[in-house]
mmCIF file of C-alpha atoms in Angstrom:
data_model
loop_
_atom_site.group_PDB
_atom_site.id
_atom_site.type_symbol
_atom_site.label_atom_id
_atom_site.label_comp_id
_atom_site.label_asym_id
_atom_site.label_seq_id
_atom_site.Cartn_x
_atom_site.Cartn_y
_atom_site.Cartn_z
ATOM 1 C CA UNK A 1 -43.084 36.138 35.747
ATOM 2 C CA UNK A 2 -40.413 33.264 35.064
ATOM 3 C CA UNK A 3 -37.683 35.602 34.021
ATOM 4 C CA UNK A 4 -35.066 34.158 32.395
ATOM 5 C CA UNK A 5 -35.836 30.478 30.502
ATOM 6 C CA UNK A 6 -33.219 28.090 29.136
ATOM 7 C CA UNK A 7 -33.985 25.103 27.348
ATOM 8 C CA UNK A 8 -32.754 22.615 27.586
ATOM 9 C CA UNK A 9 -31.066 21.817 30.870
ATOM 10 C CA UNK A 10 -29.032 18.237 29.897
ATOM 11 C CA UNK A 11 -27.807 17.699 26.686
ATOM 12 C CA UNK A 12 -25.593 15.058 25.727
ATOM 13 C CA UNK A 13 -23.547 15.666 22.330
ATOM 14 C CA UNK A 14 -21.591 13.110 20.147
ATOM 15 C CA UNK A 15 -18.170 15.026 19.009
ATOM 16 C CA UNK A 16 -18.955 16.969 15.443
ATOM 17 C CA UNK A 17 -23.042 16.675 16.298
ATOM 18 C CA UNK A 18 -24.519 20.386 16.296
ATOM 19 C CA UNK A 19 -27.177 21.778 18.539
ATOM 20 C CA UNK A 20 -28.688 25.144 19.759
ATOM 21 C CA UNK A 21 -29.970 26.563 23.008
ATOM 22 C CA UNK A 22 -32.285 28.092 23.498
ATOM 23 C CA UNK A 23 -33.185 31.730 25.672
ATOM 24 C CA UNK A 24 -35.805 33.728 26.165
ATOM 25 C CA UNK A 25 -36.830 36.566 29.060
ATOM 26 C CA UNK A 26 -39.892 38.217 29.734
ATOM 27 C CA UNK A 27 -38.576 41.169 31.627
ATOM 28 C CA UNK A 28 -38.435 43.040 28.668
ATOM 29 C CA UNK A 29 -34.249 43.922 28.890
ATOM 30 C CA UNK A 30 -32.187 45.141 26.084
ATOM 31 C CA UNK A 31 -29.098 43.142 26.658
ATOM 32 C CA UNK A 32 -28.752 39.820 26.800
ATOM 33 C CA UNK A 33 -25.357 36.789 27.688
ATOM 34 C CA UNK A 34 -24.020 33.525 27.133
ATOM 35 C CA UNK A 35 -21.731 32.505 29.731
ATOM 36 C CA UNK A 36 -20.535 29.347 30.340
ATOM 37 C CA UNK A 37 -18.596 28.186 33.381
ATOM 38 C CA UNK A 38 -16.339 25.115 34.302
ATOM 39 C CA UNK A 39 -15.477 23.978 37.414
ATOM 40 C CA UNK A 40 -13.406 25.762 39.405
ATOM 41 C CA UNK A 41 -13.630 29.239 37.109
ATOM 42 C CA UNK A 42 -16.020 31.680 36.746
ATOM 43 C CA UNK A 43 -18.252 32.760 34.364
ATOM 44 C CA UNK A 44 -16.726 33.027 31.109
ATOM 45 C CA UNK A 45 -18.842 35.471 28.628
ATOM 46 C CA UNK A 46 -19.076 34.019 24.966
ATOM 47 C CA UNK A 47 -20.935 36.135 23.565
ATOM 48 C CA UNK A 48 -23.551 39.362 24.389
ATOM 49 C CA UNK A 49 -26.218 41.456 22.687
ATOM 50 C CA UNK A 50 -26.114 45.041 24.050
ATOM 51 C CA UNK A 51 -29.536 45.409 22.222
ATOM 52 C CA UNK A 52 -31.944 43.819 19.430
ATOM 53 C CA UNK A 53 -30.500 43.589 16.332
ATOM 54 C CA UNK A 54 -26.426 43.543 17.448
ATOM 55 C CA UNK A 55 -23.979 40.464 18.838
ATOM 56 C CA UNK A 56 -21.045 40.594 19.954
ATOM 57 C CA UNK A 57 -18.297 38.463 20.638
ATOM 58 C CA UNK A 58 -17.199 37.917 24.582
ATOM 59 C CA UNK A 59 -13.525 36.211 26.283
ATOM 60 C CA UNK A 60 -14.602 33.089 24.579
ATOM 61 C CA UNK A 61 -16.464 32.872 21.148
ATOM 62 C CA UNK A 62 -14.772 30.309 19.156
ATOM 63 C CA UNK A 63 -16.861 27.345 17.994
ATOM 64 C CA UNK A 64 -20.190 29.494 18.560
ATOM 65 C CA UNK A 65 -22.492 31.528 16.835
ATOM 66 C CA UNK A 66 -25.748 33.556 18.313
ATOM 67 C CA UNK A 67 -28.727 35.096 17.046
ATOM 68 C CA UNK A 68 -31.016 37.661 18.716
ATOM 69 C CA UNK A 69 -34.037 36.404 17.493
ATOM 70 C CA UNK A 70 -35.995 39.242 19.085
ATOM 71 C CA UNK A 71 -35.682 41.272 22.374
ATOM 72 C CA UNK A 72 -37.116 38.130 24.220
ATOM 73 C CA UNK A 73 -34.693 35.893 22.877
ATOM 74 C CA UNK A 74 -31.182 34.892 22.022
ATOM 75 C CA UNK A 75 -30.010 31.398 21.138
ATOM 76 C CA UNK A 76 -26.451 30.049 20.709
ATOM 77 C CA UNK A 77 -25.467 27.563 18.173
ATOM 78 C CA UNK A 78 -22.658 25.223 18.180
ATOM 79 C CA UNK A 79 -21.827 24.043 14.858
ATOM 80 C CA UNK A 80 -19.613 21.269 15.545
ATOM 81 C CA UNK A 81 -19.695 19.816 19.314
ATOM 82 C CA UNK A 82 -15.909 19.268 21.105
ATOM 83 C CA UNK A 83 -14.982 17.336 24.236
ATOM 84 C CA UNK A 84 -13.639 20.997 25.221
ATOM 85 C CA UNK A 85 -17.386 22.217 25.035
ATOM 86 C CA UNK A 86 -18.645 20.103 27.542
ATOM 87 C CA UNK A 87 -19.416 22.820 30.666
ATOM 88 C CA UNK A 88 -22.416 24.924 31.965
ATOM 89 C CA UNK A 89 -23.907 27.206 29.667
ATOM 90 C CA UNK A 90 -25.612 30.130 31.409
ATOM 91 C CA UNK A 91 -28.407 32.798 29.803
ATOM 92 C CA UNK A 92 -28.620 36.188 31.043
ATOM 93 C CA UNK A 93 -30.397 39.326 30.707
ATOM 94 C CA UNK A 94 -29.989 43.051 32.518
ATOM 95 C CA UNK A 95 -32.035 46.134 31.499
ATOM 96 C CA UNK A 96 -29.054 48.578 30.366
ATOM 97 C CA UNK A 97 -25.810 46.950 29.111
ATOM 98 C CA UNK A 98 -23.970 45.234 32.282
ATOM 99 C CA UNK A 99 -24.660 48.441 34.580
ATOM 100 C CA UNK A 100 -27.675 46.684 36.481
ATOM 101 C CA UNK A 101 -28.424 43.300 37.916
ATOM 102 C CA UNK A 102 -27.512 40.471 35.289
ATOM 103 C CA UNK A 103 -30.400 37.853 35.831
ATOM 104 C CA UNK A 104 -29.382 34.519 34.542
ATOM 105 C CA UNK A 105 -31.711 31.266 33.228
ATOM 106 C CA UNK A 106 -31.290 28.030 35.877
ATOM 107 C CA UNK A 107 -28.072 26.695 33.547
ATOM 108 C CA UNK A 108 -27.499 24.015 30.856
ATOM 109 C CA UNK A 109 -25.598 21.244 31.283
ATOM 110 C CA UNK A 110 -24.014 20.260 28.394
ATOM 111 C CA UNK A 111 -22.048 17.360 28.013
ATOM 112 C CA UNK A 112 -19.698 16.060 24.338
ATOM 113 C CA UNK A 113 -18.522 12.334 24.001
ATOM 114 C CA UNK B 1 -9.650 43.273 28.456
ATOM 115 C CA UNK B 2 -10.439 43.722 32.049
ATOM 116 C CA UNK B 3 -8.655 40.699 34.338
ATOM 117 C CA UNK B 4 -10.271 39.744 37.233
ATOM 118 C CA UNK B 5 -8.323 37.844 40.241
ATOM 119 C CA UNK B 6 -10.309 36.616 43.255
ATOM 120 C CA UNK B 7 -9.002 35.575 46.409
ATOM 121 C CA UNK B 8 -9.090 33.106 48.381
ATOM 122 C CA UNK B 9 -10.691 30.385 46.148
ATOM 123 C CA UNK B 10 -12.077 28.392 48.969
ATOM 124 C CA UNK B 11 -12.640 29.348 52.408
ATOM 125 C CA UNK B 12 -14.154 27.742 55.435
ATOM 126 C CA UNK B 13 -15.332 29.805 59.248
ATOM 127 C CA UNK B 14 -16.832 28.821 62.204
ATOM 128 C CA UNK B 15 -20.620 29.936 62.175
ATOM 129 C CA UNK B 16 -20.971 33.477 63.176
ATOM 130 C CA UNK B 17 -17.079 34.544 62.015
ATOM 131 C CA UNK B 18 -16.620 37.218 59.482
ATOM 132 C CA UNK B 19 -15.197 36.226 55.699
ATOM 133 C CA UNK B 20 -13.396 38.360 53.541
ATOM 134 C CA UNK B 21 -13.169 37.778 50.062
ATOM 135 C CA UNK B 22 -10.979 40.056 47.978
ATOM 136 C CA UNK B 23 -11.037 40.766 44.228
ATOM 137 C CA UNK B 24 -8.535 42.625 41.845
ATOM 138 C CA UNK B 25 -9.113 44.232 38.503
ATOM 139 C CA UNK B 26 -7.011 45.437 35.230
ATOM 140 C CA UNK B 27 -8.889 47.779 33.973
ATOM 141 C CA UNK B 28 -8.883 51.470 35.987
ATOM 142 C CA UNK B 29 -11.933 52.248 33.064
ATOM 143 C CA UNK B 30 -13.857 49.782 35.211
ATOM 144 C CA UNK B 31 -16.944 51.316 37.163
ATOM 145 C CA UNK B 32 -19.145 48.722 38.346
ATOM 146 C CA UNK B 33 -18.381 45.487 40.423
ATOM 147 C CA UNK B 34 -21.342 43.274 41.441
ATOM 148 C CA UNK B 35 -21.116 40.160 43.585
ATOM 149 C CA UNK B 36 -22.874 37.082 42.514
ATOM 150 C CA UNK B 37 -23.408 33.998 45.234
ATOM 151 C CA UNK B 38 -24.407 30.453 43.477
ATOM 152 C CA UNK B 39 -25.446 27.810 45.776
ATOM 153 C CA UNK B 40 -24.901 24.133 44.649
ATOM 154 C CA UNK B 41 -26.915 23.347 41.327
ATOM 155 C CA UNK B 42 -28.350 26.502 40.990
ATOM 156 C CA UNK B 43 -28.272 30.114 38.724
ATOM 157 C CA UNK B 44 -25.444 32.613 40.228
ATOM 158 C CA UNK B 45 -28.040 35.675 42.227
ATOM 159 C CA UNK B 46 -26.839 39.098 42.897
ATOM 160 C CA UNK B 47 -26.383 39.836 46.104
ATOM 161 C CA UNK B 48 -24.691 43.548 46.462
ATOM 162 C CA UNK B 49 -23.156 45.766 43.951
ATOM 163 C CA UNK B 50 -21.034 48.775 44.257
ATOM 164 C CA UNK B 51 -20.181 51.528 41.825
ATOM 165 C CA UNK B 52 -16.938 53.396 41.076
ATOM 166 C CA UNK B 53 -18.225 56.688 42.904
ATOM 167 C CA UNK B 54 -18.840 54.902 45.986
ATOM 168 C CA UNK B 55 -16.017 53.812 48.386
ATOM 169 C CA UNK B 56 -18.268 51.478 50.863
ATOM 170 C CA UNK B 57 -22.127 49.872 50.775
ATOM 171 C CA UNK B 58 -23.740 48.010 53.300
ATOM 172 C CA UNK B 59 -26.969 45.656 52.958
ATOM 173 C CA UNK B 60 -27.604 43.827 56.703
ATOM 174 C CA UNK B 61 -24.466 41.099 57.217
ATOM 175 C CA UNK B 62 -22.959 42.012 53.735
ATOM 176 C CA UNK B 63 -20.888 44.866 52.799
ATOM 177 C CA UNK B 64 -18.758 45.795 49.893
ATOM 178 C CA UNK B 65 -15.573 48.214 49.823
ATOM 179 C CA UNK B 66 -14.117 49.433 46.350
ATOM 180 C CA UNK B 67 -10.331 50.944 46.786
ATOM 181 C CA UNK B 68 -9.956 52.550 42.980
ATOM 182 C CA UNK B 69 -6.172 53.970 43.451
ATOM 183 C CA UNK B 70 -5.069 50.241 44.225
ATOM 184 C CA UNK B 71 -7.848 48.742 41.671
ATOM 185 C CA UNK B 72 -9.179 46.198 44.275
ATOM 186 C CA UNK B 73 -12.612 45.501 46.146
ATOM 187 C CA UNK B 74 -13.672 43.344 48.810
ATOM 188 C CA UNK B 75 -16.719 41.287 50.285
ATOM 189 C CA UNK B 76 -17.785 41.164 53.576
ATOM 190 C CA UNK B 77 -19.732 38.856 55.310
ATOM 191 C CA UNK B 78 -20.223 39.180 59.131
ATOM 192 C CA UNK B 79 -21.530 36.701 61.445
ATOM 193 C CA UNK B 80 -21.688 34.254 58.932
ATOM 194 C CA UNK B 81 -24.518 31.333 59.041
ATOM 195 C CA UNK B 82 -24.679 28.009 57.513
ATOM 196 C CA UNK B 83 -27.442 29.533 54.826
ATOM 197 C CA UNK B 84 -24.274 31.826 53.847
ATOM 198 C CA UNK B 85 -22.211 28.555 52.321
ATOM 199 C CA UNK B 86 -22.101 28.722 48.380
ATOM 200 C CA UNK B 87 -19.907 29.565 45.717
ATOM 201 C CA UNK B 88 -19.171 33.361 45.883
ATOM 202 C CA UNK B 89 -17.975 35.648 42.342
ATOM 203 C CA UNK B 90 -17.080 39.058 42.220
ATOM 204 C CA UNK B 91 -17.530 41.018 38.303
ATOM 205 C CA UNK B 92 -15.855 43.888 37.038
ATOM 206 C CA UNK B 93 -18.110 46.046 34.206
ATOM 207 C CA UNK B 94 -15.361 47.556 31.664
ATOM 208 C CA UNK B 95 -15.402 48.383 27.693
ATOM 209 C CA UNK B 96 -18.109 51.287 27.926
ATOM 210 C CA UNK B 97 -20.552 48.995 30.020
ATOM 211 C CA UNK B 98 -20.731 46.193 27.377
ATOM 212 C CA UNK B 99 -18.743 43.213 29.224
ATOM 213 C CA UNK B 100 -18.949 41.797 33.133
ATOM 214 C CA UNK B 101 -16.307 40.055 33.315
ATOM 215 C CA UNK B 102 -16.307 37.624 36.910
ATOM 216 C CA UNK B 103 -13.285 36.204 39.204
ATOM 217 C CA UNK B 104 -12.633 32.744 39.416
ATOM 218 C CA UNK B 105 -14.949 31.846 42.244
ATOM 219 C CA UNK B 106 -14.839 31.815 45.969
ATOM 220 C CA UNK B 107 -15.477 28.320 47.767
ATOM 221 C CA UNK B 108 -17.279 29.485 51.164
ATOM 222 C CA UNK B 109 -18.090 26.969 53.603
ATOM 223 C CA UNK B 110 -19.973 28.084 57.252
ATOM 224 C CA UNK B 111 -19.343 25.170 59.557
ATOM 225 C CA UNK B 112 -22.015 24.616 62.387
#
């Protein structure tokens, strides 16, 4: 049972290059996150899907897009990389909405030059 | 949206001394408030969670209290061991269960 998968976990981005990352959990949940965190704040929600087939935007969507793919997976997309991008991206999934355990991937580090 | 405020954002006690960390929240529609600990380089866990009906849990060393008049909650960690140090975020659950949104972070350090 691995849970909750990210891929990849360094990426290095030239400003304006585009990429996506990648999610996927086997614990069959309905919702699933995209945080991302910078040092010294917490988790900042970009954006959510409460179940298959809807996204939703979170504090901080700007410069990303999402796709649920399935119920195993949701990937976010940035278009068009920025310095201000560079952070921690987290994946997460809970069973019901946010009202049980969030379990999040191991993190990618994502870095824009 | 819900505003989470977390206090202190680091904090450093002698092994086996208690730590407090205390968290505030916008939002009085706000019924669920999980704490998350993240050691160095790793994914954020859950460690306790409390929900708006309940005014105090306990789990072992850790315990959580929820005051909902004054809109502010509280971890507690007693006799506190090196293991304990990490990075320490309290979440509040608002906008009909749809969005967790997390404090800034709580630096704990456990010195031998």
């Amino acid at each position: 049972n691995a849970g909750v998968t990210q891929t990849p976990k360094f990426q290095v981005l030239k400003t304006g290059q585009s990429m996506t990352l990648q999610c996927a959990q086997d614990m069959n949940h309905n919702s699933m996150y995209w945080y991302r965190q910078d040092p010294g704040m917490g988790l900042r929600l970009i954006y959510y899907s409460a179940s298959e087939g809807t996204t939703d935007k979170g504090e901080v969507p700007n410069g990303y897009n999402v796709s649920r793919l399935n119920k195993r997976e949701f990937s976010l997309r940035l278009e068009s990389a920025a310095p201000s991008q560079t952070s921690v991206y987290f994946c997460a999934s809970s069973e019901i909405r946010g009202e049980t355990e969030a379990f999040f991937g191991q993190g990618t580090r994502l870095t824009v030059v | 949206g819900e505003n989470v405020e977390q206090h202190p954002s680091t904090l450093s006690v002698q092994e086996g001394d208690s730590a407090v960390i205390k968290c505030t929240y916008s939002d009085s529609a706000s019924n669920y408030f999980p704490w998350y600990k993240q050691e160095l380089g790793k994914r954020p866990q859950l460690i306790i969670d409390i929900r708006s009906n309940v005014g105090e849990k306990k789990d072992q060393r850790i315990a959580v209290t929820l005051n909902k008049t004054a809109k502010h909650f509280s971890l507690h960690i007693t006799e506190t061991q090196p293991e304990d140090s990490a990075v320490y975020f309290c979440a509040a659950l608002y906008n009909a269960g749809n969005m967790l949104t997390f404090g800034g972070g709580t630096r704990l350090m456990v010195k031998p």
